[in-house]
Amino acid sequence: NALFAALAFAGVLWAASLQRRALLDARAAFEMERRAIARQQFESTFFQLLALLREVGHESQSQPVSTAMLAAAELADETPTFRHLANLLFASIRTARSSTPDDELLRELIGCYETEVHATHSSSLGRYFRALHQILDLIDSQTPDSLGAQDKVRYANIVRGQIPECLLLLLAVNGLRQRGRKTRRLIACYGLLKYLHADHADRPCRP
């Protein structure tokens, strides 16, 4: 009787061990499925927002600049776009960089952006910057178990590759404004200005 009782007890322990292992396997499978679904949902939303960003960016590049900026840039024979706005901002940096303290230069740059860019193009630029913030916030808000740090950088690099060069300076100055403080952290976190070139004025405006 004692032997049978011991064997029965061992059988119960073995069955409990198998059941526990089966539960752990089921939980692991469920977690893998949950992560896979979360990644699929993220990628679906990500690429939808990326397509929207491209569309808004294309529309933004085709918007005309103000009459004042057109005259200042002496672009009467060209069709002005945001590239010209960015070139003018770069030109203002070049002319004032050697003699103007950095703090004052930033204030002048932000002031020029406010009066000549934001005041006349807040609608189209605002759409672009909101779309950009939305997609960066989507990346940044993912939990580590659904999107690791390296994957976040990889997706952010995809976004950075879609930003037209002519909008990089506009993005940088917009981030310096008080209203751009939320996007500023994301810009710095994911290095969106890594390829902001000093010779911007001589470079074509392309993604």
PDB file of C-alpha atoms in Angstrom:
ATOM      1  CA  ASN A   1       0.000   0.000   0.000  1.00  0.00           C
ATOM      2  CA  ALA A   2       2.783   2.409   0.874  1.00  0.00           C
ATOM      3  CA  LEU A   3       4.444   1.709  -2.477  1.00  0.00           C
ATOM      4  CA  PHE A   4       1.238   2.344  -4.404  1.00  0.00           C
ATOM      5  CA  ALA A   5       0.632   5.532  -2.414  1.00  0.00           C
ATOM      6  CA  ALA A   6       4.158   6.748  -3.199  1.00  0.00           C
ATOM      7  CA  LEU A   7       3.714   5.938  -6.877  1.00  0.00           C
ATOM      8  CA  ALA A   8       0.360   7.695  -6.937  1.00  0.00           C
ATOM      9  CA  PHE A   9       1.872  10.755  -5.266  1.00  0.00           C
ATOM     10  CA  ALA A  10       4.737  10.758  -7.775  1.00  0.00           C
ATOM     11  CA  GLY A  11       2.201  10.523 -10.569  1.00  0.00           C
ATOM     12  CA  VAL A  12       0.328  13.500  -9.180  1.00  0.00           C
ATOM     13  CA  LEU A  13       3.566  15.520  -8.983  1.00  0.00           C
ATOM     14  CA  TRP A  14       4.496  14.509 -12.530  1.00  0.00           C
ATOM     15  CA  ALA A  15       1.058  15.478 -13.823  1.00  0.00           C
ATOM     16  CA  ALA A  16       1.253  18.801 -11.966  1.00  0.00           C
ATOM     17  CA  SER A  17       4.701  19.421 -13.458  1.00  0.00           C
ATOM     18  CA  LEU A  18       3.404  18.712 -16.954  1.00  0.00           C
ATOM     19  CA  GLN A  19       0.420  20.967 -16.383  1.00  0.00           C
ATOM     20  CA  ARG A  20       2.645  23.766 -15.106  1.00  0.00           C
ATOM     21  CA  ARG A  21       4.935  23.415 -18.113  1.00  0.00           C
ATOM     22  CA  ALA A  22       1.949  23.439 -20.441  1.00  0.00           C
ATOM     23  CA  LEU A  23       0.653  26.607 -18.772  1.00  0.00           C
ATOM     24  CA  LEU A  24       4.063  28.267 -19.070  1.00  0.00           C
ATOM     25  CA  ASP A  25       4.294  27.288 -22.740  1.00  0.00           C
ATOM     26  CA  ALA A  26       0.785  28.583 -23.364  1.00  0.00           C
ATOM     27  CA  ARG A  27       1.615  31.848 -21.603  1.00  0.00           C
ATOM     28  CA  ALA A  28       4.817  32.222 -23.622  1.00  0.00           C
ATOM     29  CA  ALA A  29       2.935  31.524 -26.855  1.00  0.00           C
ATOM     30  CA  PHE A  30       0.259  34.034 -25.881  1.00  0.00           C
ATOM     31  CA  GLU A  31       2.909  36.658 -25.101  1.00  0.00           C
ATOM     32  CA  MET A  32       4.643  36.059 -28.431  1.00  0.00           C
ATOM     33  CA  GLU A  33       1.320  36.359 -30.231  1.00  0.00           C
ATOM     34  CA  ARG A  34       0.491  39.537 -28.319  1.00  0.00           C
ATOM     35  CA  ARG A  35       3.833  41.091 -29.244  1.00  0.00           C
ATOM     36  CA  ALA A  36       3.438  40.050 -32.866  1.00  0.00           C
ATOM     37  CA  ILE A  37      -0.035  41.620 -33.021  1.00  0.00           C
ATOM     38  CA  ALA A  38       1.249  44.778 -31.299  1.00  0.00           C
ATOM     39  CA  ARG A  39       4.118  45.014 -33.804  1.00  0.00           C
ATOM     40  CA  GLN A  40       1.746  44.520 -36.735  1.00  0.00           C
ATOM     41  CA  GLN A  41      -0.573  47.218 -35.415  1.00  0.00           C
ATOM     42  CA  PHE A  42       2.367  49.559 -34.847  1.00  0.00           C
ATOM     43  CA  GLU A  43       3.801  48.982 -38.330  1.00  0.00           C
ATOM     44  CA  SER A  44       0.402  49.454 -39.949  1.00  0.00           C
ATOM     45  CA  THR A  45      -0.102  52.786 -38.184  1.00  0.00           C
ATOM     46  CA  PHE A  46       3.531  53.776 -38.734  1.00  0.00           C
ATOM     47  CA  PHE A  47       3.460  53.330 -42.499  1.00  0.00           C
ATOM     48  CA  GLN A  48       0.077  55.046 -42.775  1.00  0.00           C
ATOM     49  CA  LEU A  49       1.485  58.060 -40.926  1.00  0.00           C
ATOM     50  CA  LEU A  50       4.652  57.896 -43.036  1.00  0.00           C
ATOM     51  CA  ALA A  51       2.572  58.075 -46.209  1.00  0.00           C
ATOM     52  CA  LEU A  52       0.691  61.045 -44.740  1.00  0.00           C
ATOM     53  CA  LEU A  53       3.994  62.739 -43.886  1.00  0.00           C
ATOM     54  CA  ARG A  54       5.207  62.326 -47.475  1.00  0.00           C
ATOM     55  CA  GLU A  55       1.951  63.708 -48.828  1.00  0.00           C
ATOM     56  CA  VAL A  56       1.938  66.727 -46.525  1.00  0.00           C
ATOM     57  CA  GLY A  57       5.645  67.317 -47.169  1.00  0.00           C
ATOM     58  CA  HIS A  58       5.068  67.317 -50.918  1.00  0.00           C
ATOM     59  CA  GLU A  59       2.215  69.782 -50.545  1.00  0.00           C
ATOM     60  CA  SER A  60       4.302  71.978 -48.255  1.00  0.00           C
ATOM     61  CA  GLN A  61       7.133  72.236 -50.773  1.00  0.00           C
ATOM     62  CA  SER A  62       4.768  73.511 -53.429  1.00  0.00           C
ATOM     63  CA  GLN A  63       3.336  76.336 -51.318  1.00  0.00           C
ATOM     64  CA  PRO A  64       4.355  79.865 -52.431  1.00  0.00           C
ATOM     65  CA  VAL A  65       6.283  82.165 -50.143  1.00  0.00           C
ATOM     66  CA  SER A  66       5.164  85.630 -49.107  1.00  0.00           C
ATOM     67  CA  THR A  67       5.648  88.682 -51.340  1.00  0.00           C
ATOM     68  CA  ALA A  68       8.167  90.167 -48.919  1.00  0.00           C
ATOM     69  CA  MET A  69      10.284  87.020 -48.910  1.00  0.00           C
ATOM     70  CA  LEU A  70      10.023  86.780 -52.673  1.00  0.00           C
ATOM     71  CA  ALA A  71      11.392  90.303 -53.110  1.00  0.00           C
ATOM     72  CA  ALA A  72      14.126  89.788 -50.524  1.00  0.00           C
ATOM     73  CA  ALA A  73      15.267  86.593 -52.209  1.00  0.00           C
ATOM     74  CA  GLU A  74      15.190  88.171 -55.675  1.00  0.00           C
ATOM     75  CA  LEU A  75      13.376  85.180 -57.036  1.00  0.00           C
ATOM     76  CA  ALA A  76      11.089  86.963 -59.468  1.00  0.00           C
ATOM     77  CA  ASP A  77      11.947  84.531 -62.253  1.00  0.00           C
ATOM     78  CA  GLU A  78      11.409  81.387 -60.163  1.00  0.00           C
ATOM     79  CA  THR A  79       8.506  79.589 -58.590  1.00  0.00           C
ATOM     80  CA  PRO A  80       9.202  80.121 -54.869  1.00  0.00           C
ATOM     81  CA  THR A  81       8.834  77.245 -52.397  1.00  0.00           C
ATOM     82  CA  PHE A  82       9.751  76.520 -48.807  1.00  0.00           C
ATOM     83  CA  ARG A  83      13.258  75.790 -50.035  1.00  0.00           C
ATOM     84  CA  HIS A  84      13.683  79.512 -50.563  1.00  0.00           C
ATOM     85  CA  LEU A  85      12.494  80.222 -47.026  1.00  0.00           C
ATOM     86  CA  ALA A  86      15.051  77.795 -45.653  1.00  0.00           C
ATOM     87  CA  ASN A  87      17.778  79.273 -47.852  1.00  0.00           C
ATOM     88  CA  LEU A  88      17.003  82.752 -46.558  1.00  0.00           C
ATOM     89  CA  LEU A  89      17.217  81.545 -42.971  1.00  0.00           C
ATOM     90  CA  PHE A  90      20.572  79.944 -43.740  1.00  0.00           C
ATOM     91  CA  ALA A  91      21.717  83.156 -45.385  1.00  0.00           C
ATOM     92  CA  SER A  92      20.791  85.130 -42.278  1.00  0.00           C
ATOM     93  CA  ILE A  93      22.927  82.763 -40.216  1.00  0.00           C
ATOM     94  CA  ARG A  94      25.899  83.135 -42.556  1.00  0.00           C
ATOM     95  CA  THR A  95      25.824  86.931 -42.587  1.00  0.00           C
ATOM     96  CA  ALA A  96      25.402  87.314 -38.822  1.00  0.00           C
ATOM     97  CA  ARG A  97      27.348  84.288 -37.578  1.00  0.00           C
ATOM     98  CA  SER A  98      30.782  85.933 -37.292  1.00  0.00           C
ATOM     99  CA  SER A  99      29.688  89.064 -35.456  1.00  0.00           C
ATOM    100  CA  THR A 100      26.540  88.103 -33.556  1.00  0.00           C
ATOM    101  CA  PRO A 101      26.548  86.281 -30.195  1.00  0.00           C
ATOM    102  CA  ASP A 102      24.833  82.900 -30.340  1.00  0.00           C
ATOM    103  CA  ASP A 103      21.935  83.892 -28.063  1.00  0.00           C
ATOM    104  CA  GLU A 104      21.169  86.989 -30.102  1.00  0.00           C
ATOM    105  CA  LEU A 105      21.534  85.038 -33.343  1.00  0.00           C
ATOM    106  CA  LEU A 106      18.985  82.493 -32.162  1.00  0.00           C
ATOM    107  CA  ARG A 107      16.557  85.249 -31.185  1.00  0.00           C
ATOM    108  CA  GLU A 108      16.924  86.875 -34.606  1.00  0.00           C
ATOM    109  CA  LEU A 109      16.486  83.520 -36.313  1.00  0.00           C
ATOM    110  CA  ILE A 110      13.339  82.712 -34.348  1.00  0.00           C
ATOM    111  CA  GLY A 111      12.021  86.221 -34.964  1.00  0.00           C
ATOM    112  CA  CYS A 112      12.589  85.859 -38.710  1.00  0.00           C
ATOM    113  CA  TYR A 113      10.855  82.491 -38.635  1.00  0.00           C
ATOM    114  CA  GLU A 114       7.895  83.895 -36.713  1.00  0.00           C
ATOM    115  CA  THR A 115       7.326  86.903 -38.981  1.00  0.00           C
ATOM    116  CA  GLU A 116       8.256  85.564 -42.406  1.00  0.00           C
ATOM    117  CA  VAL A 117       7.584  81.825 -42.218  1.00  0.00           C
ATOM    118  CA  HIS A 118       5.121  80.928 -39.509  1.00  0.00           C
ATOM    119  CA  ALA A 119       2.954  84.015 -39.955  1.00  0.00           C
ATOM    120  CA  THR A 120       2.382  83.315 -43.643  1.00  0.00           C
ATOM    121  CA  HIS A 121       2.623  79.506 -43.772  1.00  0.00           C
ATOM    122  CA  SER A 122       1.372  78.319 -40.391  1.00  0.00           C
ATOM    123  CA  SER A 123      -1.345  76.190 -41.953  1.00  0.00           C
ATOM    124  CA  SER A 124       0.776  74.095 -44.316  1.00  0.00           C
ATOM    125  CA  LEU A 125       3.872  73.956 -42.103  1.00  0.00           C
ATOM    126  CA  GLY A 126       1.719  73.246 -39.065  1.00  0.00           C
ATOM    127  CA  ARG A 127       0.209  70.240 -40.811  1.00  0.00           C
ATOM    128  CA  TYR A 128       3.658  68.902 -41.623  1.00  0.00           C
ATOM    129  CA  PHE A 129       5.067  69.411 -38.140  1.00  0.00           C
ATOM    130  CA  ARG A 130       1.968  67.890 -36.519  1.00  0.00           C
ATOM    131  CA  ALA A 131       2.222  64.836 -38.780  1.00  0.00           C
ATOM    132  CA  LEU A 132       5.917  64.538 -37.974  1.00  0.00           C
ATOM    133  CA  HIS A 133       5.301  64.858 -34.236  1.00  0.00           C
ATOM    134  CA  GLN A 134       2.545  62.270 -34.406  1.00  0.00           C
ATOM    135  CA  ILE A 135       4.734  59.639 -36.050  1.00  0.00           C
ATOM    136  CA  LEU A 136       7.687  60.318 -33.738  1.00  0.00           C
ATOM    137  CA  ASP A 137       5.406  60.168 -30.715  1.00  0.00           C
ATOM    138  CA  LEU A 138       4.051  56.831 -31.964  1.00  0.00           C
ATOM    139  CA  ILE A 139       7.595  55.438 -32.055  1.00  0.00           C
ATOM    140  CA  ASP A 140       8.571  56.940 -28.713  1.00  0.00           C
ATOM    141  CA  SER A 141       5.447  55.721 -26.900  1.00  0.00           C
ATOM    142  CA  GLN A 142       6.037  52.043 -27.655  1.00  0.00           C
ATOM    143  CA  THR A 143       6.893  49.948 -24.602  1.00  0.00           C
ATOM    144  CA  PRO A 144      10.285  48.168 -24.514  1.00  0.00           C
ATOM    145  CA  ASP A 145       8.686  44.735 -24.828  1.00  0.00           C
ATOM    146  CA  SER A 146       6.946  45.719 -28.075  1.00  0.00           C
ATOM    147  CA  LEU A 147       9.665  47.921 -29.614  1.00  0.00           C
ATOM    148  CA  GLY A 148      13.219  47.957 -28.326  1.00  0.00           C
ATOM    149  CA  ALA A 149      15.516  50.971 -28.283  1.00  0.00           C
ATOM    150  CA  GLN A 150      17.396  49.894 -31.426  1.00  0.00           C
ATOM    151  CA  ASP A 151      14.135  49.318 -33.293  1.00  0.00           C
ATOM    152  CA  LYS A 152      12.925  52.785 -32.263  1.00  0.00           C
ATOM    153  CA  VAL A 153      16.080  54.320 -33.708  1.00  0.00           C
ATOM    154  CA  ARG A 154      15.657  52.258 -36.879  1.00  0.00           C
ATOM    155  CA  TYR A 155      12.090  53.460 -37.433  1.00  0.00           C
ATOM    156  CA  ALA A 156      13.069  57.042 -36.567  1.00  0.00           C
ATOM    157  CA  ASN A 157      15.827  56.829 -39.195  1.00  0.00           C
ATOM    158  CA  ILE A 158      13.191  55.852 -41.745  1.00  0.00           C
ATOM    159  CA  VAL A 159      11.267  58.983 -40.802  1.00  0.00           C
ATOM    160  CA  ARG A 160      14.388  61.135 -40.952  1.00  0.00           C
ATOM    161  CA  GLY A 161      15.067  59.879 -44.456  1.00  0.00           C
ATOM    162  CA  GLN A 162      11.672  61.208 -45.574  1.00  0.00           C
ATOM    163  CA  ILE A 163      12.212  64.776 -44.361  1.00  0.00           C
ATOM    164  CA  PRO A 164      13.112  67.071 -47.279  1.00  0.00           C
ATOM    165  CA  GLU A 165      16.409  68.835 -46.710  1.00  0.00           C
ATOM    166  CA  CYS A 166      14.764  72.193 -47.254  1.00  0.00           C
ATOM    167  CA  LEU A 167      12.550  71.581 -44.214  1.00  0.00           C
ATOM    168  CA  LEU A 168      15.307  70.558 -41.793  1.00  0.00           C
ATOM    169  CA  LEU A 169      16.230  74.108 -40.803  1.00  0.00           C
ATOM    170  CA  LEU A 170      12.566  75.087 -40.568  1.00  0.00           C
ATOM    171  CA  LEU A 171      12.042  72.073 -38.323  1.00  0.00           C
ATOM    172  CA  ALA A 172      15.043  73.048 -36.185  1.00  0.00           C
ATOM    173  CA  VAL A 173      13.884  76.633 -35.701  1.00  0.00           C
ATOM    174  CA  ASN A 174      10.311  75.537 -35.073  1.00  0.00           C
ATOM    175  CA  GLY A 175      11.644  73.257 -32.341  1.00  0.00           C
ATOM    176  CA  LEU A 176      13.352  76.218 -30.686  1.00  0.00           C
ATOM    177  CA  ARG A 177      10.017  77.991 -30.270  1.00  0.00           C
ATOM    178  CA  GLN A 178       8.076  77.619 -27.053  1.00  0.00           C
ATOM    179  CA  ARG A 179       5.256  75.898 -28.914  1.00  0.00           C
ATOM    180  CA  GLY A 180       7.691  73.388 -30.362  1.00  0.00           C
ATOM    181  CA  ARG A 181       9.103  72.212 -27.040  1.00  0.00           C
ATOM    182  CA  LYS A 182       7.334  68.819 -27.179  1.00  0.00           C
ATOM    183  CA  THR A 183       8.764  68.037 -30.596  1.00  0.00           C
ATOM    184  CA  ARG A 184      12.156  69.433 -29.562  1.00  0.00           C
ATOM    185  CA  ARG A 185      12.817  66.468 -27.273  1.00  0.00           C
ATOM    186  CA  LEU A 186      11.951  64.006 -30.032  1.00  0.00           C
ATOM    187  CA  ILE A 187      14.123  65.881 -32.537  1.00  0.00           C
ATOM    188  CA  ALA A 188      17.108  65.622 -30.192  1.00  0.00           C
ATOM    189  CA  CYS A 189      16.336  62.069 -29.059  1.00  0.00           C
ATOM    190  CA  TYR A 190      16.261  60.637 -32.570  1.00  0.00           C
ATOM    191  CA  GLY A 191      18.849  62.904 -34.203  1.00  0.00           C
ATOM    192  CA  LEU A 192      16.595  64.333 -36.890  1.00  0.00           C
ATOM    193  CA  LEU A 193      19.027  67.185 -37.576  1.00  0.00           C
ATOM    194  CA  LYS A 194      22.022  64.907 -38.084  1.00  0.00           C
ATOM    195  CA  TYR A 195      22.231  65.765 -41.763  1.00  0.00           C
ATOM    196  CA  LEU A 196      21.493  69.484 -41.555  1.00  0.00           C
ATOM    197  CA  HIS A 197      24.210  70.826 -43.856  1.00  0.00           C
ATOM    198  CA  ALA A 198      25.835  74.238 -43.687  1.00  0.00           C
ATOM    199  CA  ASP A 199      25.821  74.423 -47.488  1.00  0.00           C
ATOM    200  CA  HIS A 200      22.060  73.989 -47.582  1.00  0.00           C
ATOM    201  CA  ALA A 201      21.484  76.819 -50.045  1.00  0.00           C
ATOM    202  CA  ASP A 202      23.407  74.985 -52.746  1.00  0.00           C
ATOM    203  CA  ARG A 203      21.629  71.664 -52.181  1.00  0.00           C
ATOM    204  CA  PRO A 204      18.407  70.602 -53.955  1.00  0.00           C
ATOM    205  CA  CYS A 205      15.252  70.219 -51.933  1.00  0.00           C
ATOM    206  CA  ARG A 206      14.553  66.514 -51.895  1.00  0.00           C
ATOM    207  CA  PRO A 207      13.687  63.846 -49.312  1.00  0.00           C
TER     208      PRO A 207
END
